[in-house]
Amino acid sequence: MCSTANNIHCNRLSGKVAVVTASTDGIGFAIAKRLGLEGAKVVVSSRKSVNVENAVSTLLKDGLDVHGVVCHVSKAEDRKNLYDKAVEKYGGIDILVSNAAVNPAVGHVLQCDEQSWDKIFDVNVKASFLLAKEVLPHLRKRGGGSIVFVSSIAGLQPFPILGAYSVSKTALFGLTKAASHDLATENIRVNCIAPGIVKTRFSSALHESDSAKEAALMTVPMRRLAEPHEMSGVVAFLVSDDASYITGEILVAAGGMPSRL
């Protein structure tokens, strides 16, 4: 076993280099930390330099080998710089975790305005597609690798108040299936996780008030919200050799919430 509730002792990712987008707080930060604890060299990124600096400082204090790069995933020059800096620092890339997402629209899907719809799909779907496409040369140089998209249970069971966001997360399932099939013979695995309701700043609309939290908990058979670290272990498994025969899958971690279309 690699972990206990609060302790991780494992080197199954030793020698691997991981790039994790939107990894300065919440689920992304937890993933970056977990991969580092399991032996990977990790490149953390975010749109704001102060957030990158703070995350790197925290992870370095934990004794992890990390490097920070400012990256707005919708900008081609930022994505290129992210990969260039990873290769410059660590010599290559083995793992991509595409975690960046936005949600500027709260409400039913057909109430979403065009500008918000475009922004959601530019970041949540298009940027994930481009990040995966642009990392391929680096993975091929290493003889293979692993890509994980961070989706949501909302992609399987849409949240009414997060309509457009839910649709964007469904799109990541299709991207996972298509890309995994295309890359299966190249030792490049592509998988996706679908977290349930996780206690993060990003999902605060679903749990910040007592009434919202109570309503959310009624949908979760385990009757509690997830912690970010509970998603990080799932990703660490998927990018490790323990999952060497798993590709094209959507792994749901949602406390028992309904999880199939």
C-alpha atoms as a printed R data frame, in Angstrom:
    type eleno elety resid chain resno       x      y       z
1   ATOM     1    CA   MET     A     1   0.000  0.000   0.000
2   ATOM     2    CA   CYS     A     2   1.203  3.501  -0.824
3   ATOM     3    CA   SER     A     3  -0.821  5.481   1.648
4   ATOM     4    CA   THR     A     4  -2.735  5.758   4.856
5   ATOM     5    CA   ALA     A     5  -5.237  8.475   5.668
6   ATOM     6    CA   ASN     A     6  -2.574 11.074   6.409
7   ATOM     7    CA   ASN     A     7   0.675  9.485   5.343
8   ATOM     8    CA   ILE     A     8   2.117  8.566   1.979
9   ATOM     9    CA   HIS     A     9   5.215  6.450   1.542
10  ATOM    10    CA   CYS     A    10   5.601  5.408  -2.065
11  ATOM    11    CA   ASN     A    11   7.965  5.927  -4.972
12  ATOM    12    CA   ARG     A    12   5.870  4.433  -7.745
13  ATOM    13    CA   LEU     A    13   6.223  7.678  -9.754
14  ATOM    14    CA   SER     A    14   9.972  8.006  -9.214
15  ATOM    15    CA   GLY     A    15  11.695  9.277 -12.356
16  ATOM    16    CA   LYS     A    16   8.476 10.662 -13.827
17  ATOM    17    CA   VAL     A    17   7.825 14.299 -14.694
18  ATOM    18    CA   ALA     A    18   4.272 15.572 -14.282
19  ATOM    19    CA   VAL     A    19   2.667 18.787 -15.497
20  ATOM    20    CA   VAL     A    20  -0.500 19.733 -13.610
21  ATOM    21    CA   THR     A    21  -2.551 22.719 -14.737
22  ATOM    22    CA   ALA     A    22  -4.511 24.901 -12.305
23  ATOM    23    CA   SER     A    23  -2.534 23.349  -9.481
24  ATOM    24    CA   THR     A    24  -2.083 26.109  -6.925
25  ATOM    25    CA   ASP     A    25  -5.163 25.325  -4.841
26  ATOM    26    CA   GLY     A    26  -8.048 22.907  -4.483
27  ATOM    27    CA   ILE     A    27  -8.009 19.622  -6.367
28  ATOM    28    CA   GLY     A    28  -5.108 20.651  -8.595
29  ATOM    29    CA   PHE     A    29  -2.855 21.483  -5.660
30  ATOM    30    CA   ALA     A    30  -3.759 18.215  -3.948
31  ATOM    31    CA   ILE     A    31  -2.895 16.316  -7.134
32  ATOM    32    CA   ALA     A    32   0.445 18.091  -7.516
33  ATOM    33    CA   LYS     A    33   1.320 17.340  -3.904
34  ATOM    34    CA   ARG     A    34   0.311 13.687  -4.155
35  ATOM    35    CA   LEU     A    35   2.301 13.096  -7.337
36  ATOM    36    CA   GLY     A    36   5.309 14.720  -5.715
37  ATOM    37    CA   LEU     A    37   4.941 12.613  -2.581
38  ATOM    38    CA   GLU     A    38   4.914  9.530  -4.782
39  ATOM    39    CA   GLY     A    39   8.235 10.491  -6.334
40  ATOM    40    CA   ALA     A    40   7.380 12.551  -9.409
41  ATOM    41    CA   LYS     A    41   8.976 15.836 -10.326
42  ATOM    42    CA   VAL     A    42   6.043 18.210 -10.668
43  ATOM    43    CA   VAL     A    43   5.448 21.403 -12.630
44  ATOM    44    CA   VAL     A    44   2.651 23.412 -11.016
45  ATOM    45    CA   SER     A    45   0.894 26.214 -12.841
46  ATOM    46    CA   SER     A    46  -1.764 28.883 -12.548
47  ATOM    47    CA   ARG     A    47  -2.702 32.176 -14.177
48  ATOM    48    CA   LYS     A    48  -1.389 34.309 -11.306
49  ATOM    49    CA   SER     A    49   2.288 34.420 -10.404
50  ATOM    50    CA   VAL     A    50   1.615 35.023  -6.716
51  ATOM    51    CA   ASN     A    51  -0.438 31.831  -6.536
52  ATOM    52    CA   VAL     A    52   2.303 29.871  -8.283
53  ATOM    53    CA   GLU     A    53   4.935 31.244  -5.925
54  ATOM    54    CA   ASN     A    54   2.877 30.407  -2.847
55  ATOM    55    CA   ALA     A    55   2.134 26.869  -4.014
56  ATOM    56    CA   VAL     A    56   5.753 26.167  -4.910
57  ATOM    57    CA   SER     A    57   6.935 27.530  -1.572
58  ATOM    58    CA   THR     A    58   4.509 25.288   0.303
59  ATOM    59    CA   LEU     A    59   5.442 22.170  -1.663
60  ATOM    60    CA   LEU     A    60   9.170 22.817  -1.338
61  ATOM    61    CA   LYS     A    61   8.724 22.934   2.430
62  ATOM    62    CA   ASP     A    62   7.282 19.431   2.142
63  ATOM    63    CA   GLY     A    63  10.534 18.342   0.517
64  ATOM    64    CA   LEU     A    64   9.055 17.885  -2.954
65  ATOM    65    CA   ASP     A    65  10.812 18.491  -6.268
66  ATOM    66    CA   VAL     A    66   8.558 21.105  -7.879
67  ATOM    67    CA   HIS     A    67   8.821 23.955 -10.341
68  ATOM    68    CA   GLY     A    68   6.271 26.691 -10.983
69  ATOM    69    CA   VAL     A    69   5.206 28.242 -14.281
70  ATOM    70    CA   VAL     A    70   2.572 30.910 -14.877
71  ATOM    71    CA   CYS     A    71   0.149 29.623 -17.506
72  ATOM    72    CA   HIS     A    72  -3.214 30.711 -18.866
73  ATOM    73    CA   VAL     A    73  -4.238 27.509 -20.623
74  ATOM    74    CA   SER     A    74  -6.261 29.331 -23.288
75  ATOM    75    CA   LYS     A    75  -3.141 31.117 -24.549
76  ATOM    76    CA   ALA     A    76  -0.979 29.203 -27.027
77  ATOM    77    CA   GLU     A    77   2.193 30.992 -25.974
78  ATOM    78    CA   ASP     A    78   1.559 30.123 -22.323
79  ATOM    79    CA   ARG     A    79   0.994 26.443 -23.078
80  ATOM    80    CA   LYS     A    80   4.198 26.315 -25.117
81  ATOM    81    CA   ASN     A    81   6.119 28.037 -22.346
82  ATOM    82    CA   LEU     A    82   4.688 25.602 -19.797
83  ATOM    83    CA   TYR     A    83   6.033 22.607 -21.681
84  ATOM    84    CA   ASP     A    84   9.288 24.312 -22.632
85  ATOM    85    CA   LYS     A    85   9.991 25.160 -19.001
86  ATOM    86    CA   ALA     A    86   9.143 21.619 -17.881
87  ATOM    87    CA   VAL     A    87  11.578 20.131 -20.388
88  ATOM    88    CA   GLU     A    88  14.228 22.726 -19.597
89  ATOM    89    CA   LYS     A    89  13.969 21.982 -15.868
90  ATOM    90    CA   TYR     A    90  13.464 18.229 -15.856
91  ATOM    91    CA   GLY     A    91  14.427 16.929 -19.300
92  ATOM    92    CA   GLY     A    92  11.038 15.696 -20.473
93  ATOM    93    CA   ILE     A    93   7.390 15.092 -19.641
94  ATOM    94    CA   ASP     A    94   5.676 11.811 -18.756
95  ATOM    95    CA   ILE     A    95   2.362 12.920 -17.275
96  ATOM    96    CA   LEU     A    96  -0.211 15.608 -18.035
97  ATOM    97    CA   VAL     A    97  -3.063 16.332 -15.660
98  ATOM    98    CA   SER     A    98  -5.449 18.810 -17.272
99  ATOM    99    CA   ASN     A    99  -7.345 20.365 -14.396
100 ATOM   100    CA   ALA     A   100  -8.027 23.984 -15.399
101 ATOM   101    CA   ALA     A   101 -11.685 24.984 -15.569
102 ATOM   102    CA   VAL     A   102 -13.911 28.030 -15.325
103 ATOM   103    CA   ASN     A   103 -17.590 28.594 -14.670
104 ATOM   104    CA   PRO     A   104 -18.740 32.185 -15.225
105 ATOM   105    CA   ALA     A   105 -22.389 31.161 -15.666
106 ATOM   106    CA   VAL     A   106 -24.729 30.020 -12.892
107 ATOM   107    CA   GLY     A   107 -28.123 28.840 -14.074
108 ATOM   108    CA   HIS     A   108 -29.881 26.456 -16.435
109 ATOM   109    CA   VAL     A   109 -28.032 25.522 -19.595
110 ATOM   110    CA   LEU     A   110 -30.269 27.390 -22.049
111 ATOM   111    CA   GLN     A   111 -30.054 30.529 -19.938
112 ATOM   112    CA   CYS     A   112 -26.315 30.750 -20.580
113 ATOM   113    CA   ASP     A   113 -25.257 33.718 -22.709
114 ATOM   114    CA   GLU     A   114 -23.006 33.171 -25.704
115 ATOM   115    CA   GLN     A   115 -19.984 34.910 -24.207
116 ATOM   116    CA   SER     A   116 -20.051 32.749 -21.080
117 ATOM   117    CA   TRP     A   117 -20.643 29.606 -23.154
118 ATOM   118    CA   ASP     A   118 -17.608 30.373 -25.312
119 ATOM   119    CA   LYS     A   119 -15.402 31.054 -22.290
120 ATOM   120    CA   ILE     A   120 -16.451 27.820 -20.597
121 ATOM   121    CA   PHE     A   121 -15.715 25.750 -23.672
122 ATOM   122    CA   ASP     A   122 -12.488 27.599 -24.498
123 ATOM   123    CA   VAL     A   123 -11.000 26.729 -21.110
124 ATOM   124    CA   ASN     A   124 -12.737 23.532 -20.069
125 ATOM   125    CA   VAL     A   125 -12.712 21.721 -23.414
126 ATOM   126    CA   LYS     A   126 -10.621 23.425 -26.097
127 ATOM   127    CA   ALA     A   127  -7.648 24.078 -23.816
128 ATOM   128    CA   SER     A   128  -7.736 20.481 -22.570
129 ATOM   129    CA   PHE     A   129  -7.743 19.255 -26.172
130 ATOM   130    CA   LEU     A   130  -4.823 21.511 -27.091
131 ATOM   131    CA   LEU     A   131  -2.828 20.668 -23.965
132 ATOM   132    CA   ALA     A   132  -3.160 16.982 -24.804
133 ATOM   133    CA   LYS     A   133  -2.315 17.503 -28.458
134 ATOM   134    CA   GLU     A   134   0.713 19.649 -27.699
135 ATOM   135    CA   VAL     A   135   2.147 17.327 -25.052
136 ATOM   136    CA   LEU     A   136   2.187 14.333 -27.406
137 ATOM   137    CA   PRO     A   137   5.662 14.986 -28.890
138 ATOM   138    CA   HIS     A   138   7.079 15.066 -25.373
139 ATOM   139    CA   LEU     A   139   5.346 11.847 -24.321
140 ATOM   140    CA   ARG     A   140   6.481 10.102 -27.494
141 ATOM   141    CA   LYS     A   141  10.083 11.034 -26.777
142 ATOM   142    CA   ARG     A   142   9.735  9.219 -23.447
143 ATOM   143    CA   GLY     A   143   8.267  6.117 -25.079
144 ATOM   144    CA   GLY     A   144   4.794  6.734 -23.697
145 ATOM   145    CA   GLY     A   145   3.016  8.451 -20.869
146 ATOM   146    CA   SER     A   146  -0.289  9.266 -19.263
147 ATOM   147    CA   ILE     A   147  -2.906 11.987 -19.669
148 ATOM   148    CA   VAL     A   148  -5.682 12.572 -17.151
149 ATOM   149    CA   PHE     A   149  -8.526 15.021 -17.676
150 ATOM   150    CA   VAL     A   150 -10.312 16.284 -14.578
151 ATOM   151    CA   SER     A   151 -14.026 16.320 -15.363
152 ATOM   152    CA   SER     A   152 -16.940 16.177 -12.907
153 ATOM   153    CA   ILE     A   153 -19.883 14.080 -11.825
154 ATOM   154    CA   ALA     A   154 -21.859 16.948 -13.372
155 ATOM   155    CA   GLY     A   155 -20.795 15.607 -16.756
156 ATOM   156    CA   LEU     A   156 -22.821 12.470 -16.043
157 ATOM   157    CA   GLN     A   157 -25.636 13.947 -13.962
158 ATOM   158    CA   PRO     A   158 -25.851 17.672 -14.827
159 ATOM   159    CA   PHE     A   159 -26.266 20.141 -11.991
160 ATOM   160    CA   PRO     A   160 -29.230 22.394 -12.920
161 ATOM   161    CA   ILE     A   161 -27.520 25.526 -11.592
162 ATOM   162    CA   LEU     A   162 -24.318 24.682 -13.495
163 ATOM   163    CA   GLY     A   163 -25.846 23.848 -16.852
164 ATOM   164    CA   ALA     A   164 -23.183 24.991 -19.312
165 ATOM   165    CA   TYR     A   165 -20.356 23.831 -17.060
166 ATOM   166    CA   SER     A   166 -21.972 20.386 -16.881
167 ATOM   167    CA   VAL     A   167 -22.107 20.118 -20.670
168 ATOM   168    CA   SER     A   168 -18.431 21.061 -20.945
169 ATOM   169    CA   LYS     A   169 -17.545 18.299 -18.518
170 ATOM   170    CA   THR     A   170 -19.513 15.773 -20.564
171 ATOM   171    CA   ALA     A   171 -17.408 16.783 -23.564
172 ATOM   172    CA   LEU     A   172 -14.260 15.699 -21.722
173 ATOM   173    CA   PHE     A   173 -15.609 12.157 -21.564
174 ATOM   174    CA   GLY     A   174 -15.848 12.082 -25.351
175 ATOM   175    CA   LEU     A   175 -12.354 13.527 -25.675
176 ATOM   176    CA   THR     A   176 -11.040 10.839 -23.339
177 ATOM   177    CA   LYS     A   177 -12.654  8.034 -25.311
178 ATOM   178    CA   ALA     A   178 -11.516  9.321 -28.704
179 ATOM   179    CA   ALA     A   179  -7.953 10.186 -27.705
180 ATOM   180    CA   SER     A   180  -7.382  6.970 -25.772
181 ATOM   181    CA   HIS     A   181  -8.360  4.920 -28.808
182 ATOM   182    CA   ASP     A   182  -6.049  6.895 -31.086
183 ATOM   183    CA   LEU     A   183  -3.050  6.578 -28.749
184 ATOM   184    CA   ALA     A   184  -3.523  3.067 -27.392
185 ATOM   185    CA   THR     A   185  -0.757  1.511 -29.505
186 ATOM   186    CA   GLU     A   186   1.765  4.188 -28.494
187 ATOM   187    CA   ASN     A   187   1.873  3.355 -24.785
188 ATOM   188    CA   ILE     A   188   0.064  6.618 -24.061
189 ATOM   189    CA   ARG     A   189  -2.907  6.155 -21.779
190 ATOM   190    CA   VAL     A   190  -5.740  8.688 -21.538
191 ATOM   191    CA   ASN     A   191  -8.201  8.608 -18.669
192 ATOM   192    CA   CYS     A   192 -10.573 10.928 -16.875
193 ATOM   193    CA   ILE     A   193 -11.740 11.402 -13.310
194 ATOM   194    CA   ALA     A   194 -15.198 12.613 -12.394
195 ATOM   195    CA   PRO     A   195 -15.115 14.064  -8.879
196 ATOM   196    CA   GLY     A   196 -18.284 14.557  -6.921
197 ATOM   197    CA   ILE     A   197 -18.838 17.633  -4.785
198 ATOM   198    CA   VAL     A   198 -15.445 18.522  -3.334
199 ATOM   199    CA   LYS     A   199 -14.891 21.135  -0.650
200 ATOM   200    CA   THR     A   200 -12.981 23.738  -2.653
201 ATOM   201    CA   ARG     A   201 -13.256 27.426  -3.378
202 ATOM   202    CA   PHE     A   202 -14.267 26.611  -6.965
203 ATOM   203    CA   SER     A   203 -17.329 24.630  -5.861
204 ATOM   204    CA   SER     A   204 -18.343 27.003  -3.077
205 ATOM   205    CA   ALA     A   205 -21.728 27.756  -4.676
206 ATOM   206    CA   LEU     A   206 -22.698 24.164  -3.931
207 ATOM   207    CA   HIS     A   207 -21.783 24.193  -0.257
208 ATOM   208    CA   GLU     A   208 -20.990 27.668   1.107
209 ATOM   209    CA   SER     A   209 -24.371 28.195   2.779
210 ATOM   210    CA   ASP     A   210 -26.005 25.784   5.204
211 ATOM   211    CA   SER     A   211 -28.983 25.330   2.900
212 ATOM   212    CA   ALA     A   212 -26.793 24.666  -0.137
213 ATOM   213    CA   LYS     A   213 -24.662 22.190   1.783
214 ATOM   214    CA   GLU     A   214 -27.727 20.386   3.116
215 ATOM   215    CA   ALA     A   215 -29.161 20.111  -0.387
216 ATOM   216    CA   ALA     A   216 -25.832 18.857  -1.725
217 ATOM   217    CA   LEU     A   217 -25.467 16.237   0.981
218 ATOM   218    CA   MET     A   218 -28.909 14.849   0.175
219 ATOM   219    CA   THR     A   219 -27.552 13.803  -3.234
220 ATOM   220    CA   VAL     A   220 -24.536 11.989  -1.769
221 ATOM   221    CA   PRO     A   221 -25.194  8.534  -0.292
222 ATOM   222    CA   MET     A   222 -22.078  8.829   1.895
223 ATOM   223    CA   ARG     A   223 -23.604 12.033   3.333
224 ATOM   224    CA   ARG     A   224 -20.390 14.019   3.254
225 ATOM   225    CA   LEU     A   225 -18.499 16.134   0.769
226 ATOM   226    CA   ALA     A   226 -15.133 15.055  -0.575
227 ATOM   227    CA   GLU     A   227 -11.790 16.498   0.416
228 ATOM   228    CA   PRO     A   228  -9.343 17.455  -2.375
229 ATOM   229    CA   HIS     A   229  -6.833 14.793  -1.329
230 ATOM   230    CA   GLU     A   230  -9.433 12.110  -2.021
231 ATOM   231    CA   MET     A   231  -9.230 13.006  -5.713
232 ATOM   232    CA   SER     A   232  -5.436 13.127  -5.745
233 ATOM   233    CA   GLY     A   233  -5.062  9.468  -4.884
234 ATOM   234    CA   VAL     A   234  -7.292  8.521  -7.803
235 ATOM   235    CA   VAL     A   235  -5.122 10.497 -10.218
236 ATOM   236    CA   ALA     A   236  -1.908  9.090  -8.745
237 ATOM   237    CA   PHE     A   237  -3.239  5.600  -9.385
238 ATOM   238    CA   LEU     A   238  -4.259  6.356 -12.966
239 ATOM   239    CA   VAL     A   239  -0.872  7.807 -13.950
240 ATOM   240    CA   SER     A   240   1.084  4.999 -12.277
241 ATOM   241    CA   ASP     A   241   2.043  1.580 -13.590
242 ATOM   242    CA   ASP     A   242  -0.615  0.147 -11.285
243 ATOM   243    CA   ALA     A   243  -3.060  1.318 -13.968
244 ATOM   244    CA   SER     A   244  -0.924  0.177 -16.907
245 ATOM   245    CA   TYR     A   245  -3.836 -1.660 -18.572
246 ATOM   246    CA   ILE     A   246  -6.397  1.083 -18.016
247 ATOM   247    CA   THR     A   247  -7.126  3.605 -20.749
248 ATOM   248    CA   GLY     A   248 -10.215  5.364 -22.035
249 ATOM   249    CA   GLU     A   249 -11.946  5.148 -18.668
250 ATOM   250    CA   ILE     A   250 -13.929  7.615 -16.587
251 ATOM   251    CA   LEU     A   251 -13.257  6.965 -12.922
252 ATOM   252    CA   VAL     A   252 -15.988  8.388 -10.717
253 ATOM   253    CA   ALA     A   253 -15.134  9.462  -7.167
254 ATOM   254    CA   ALA     A   254 -18.408 10.897  -5.914
255 ATOM   255    CA   GLY     A   255 -19.435  9.222  -2.686
256 ATOM   256    CA   GLY     A   256 -22.014  7.049  -4.417
257 ATOM   257    CA   MET     A   257 -23.772  9.753  -6.444
258 ATOM   258    CA   PRO     A   258 -25.535  8.402  -9.568
259 ATOM   259    CA   SER     A   259 -22.822  8.161 -12.150
260 ATOM   260    CA   ARG     A   260 -24.052  6.872 -15.469
261 ATOM   261    CA   LEU     A   261 -25.950  8.528 -18.296
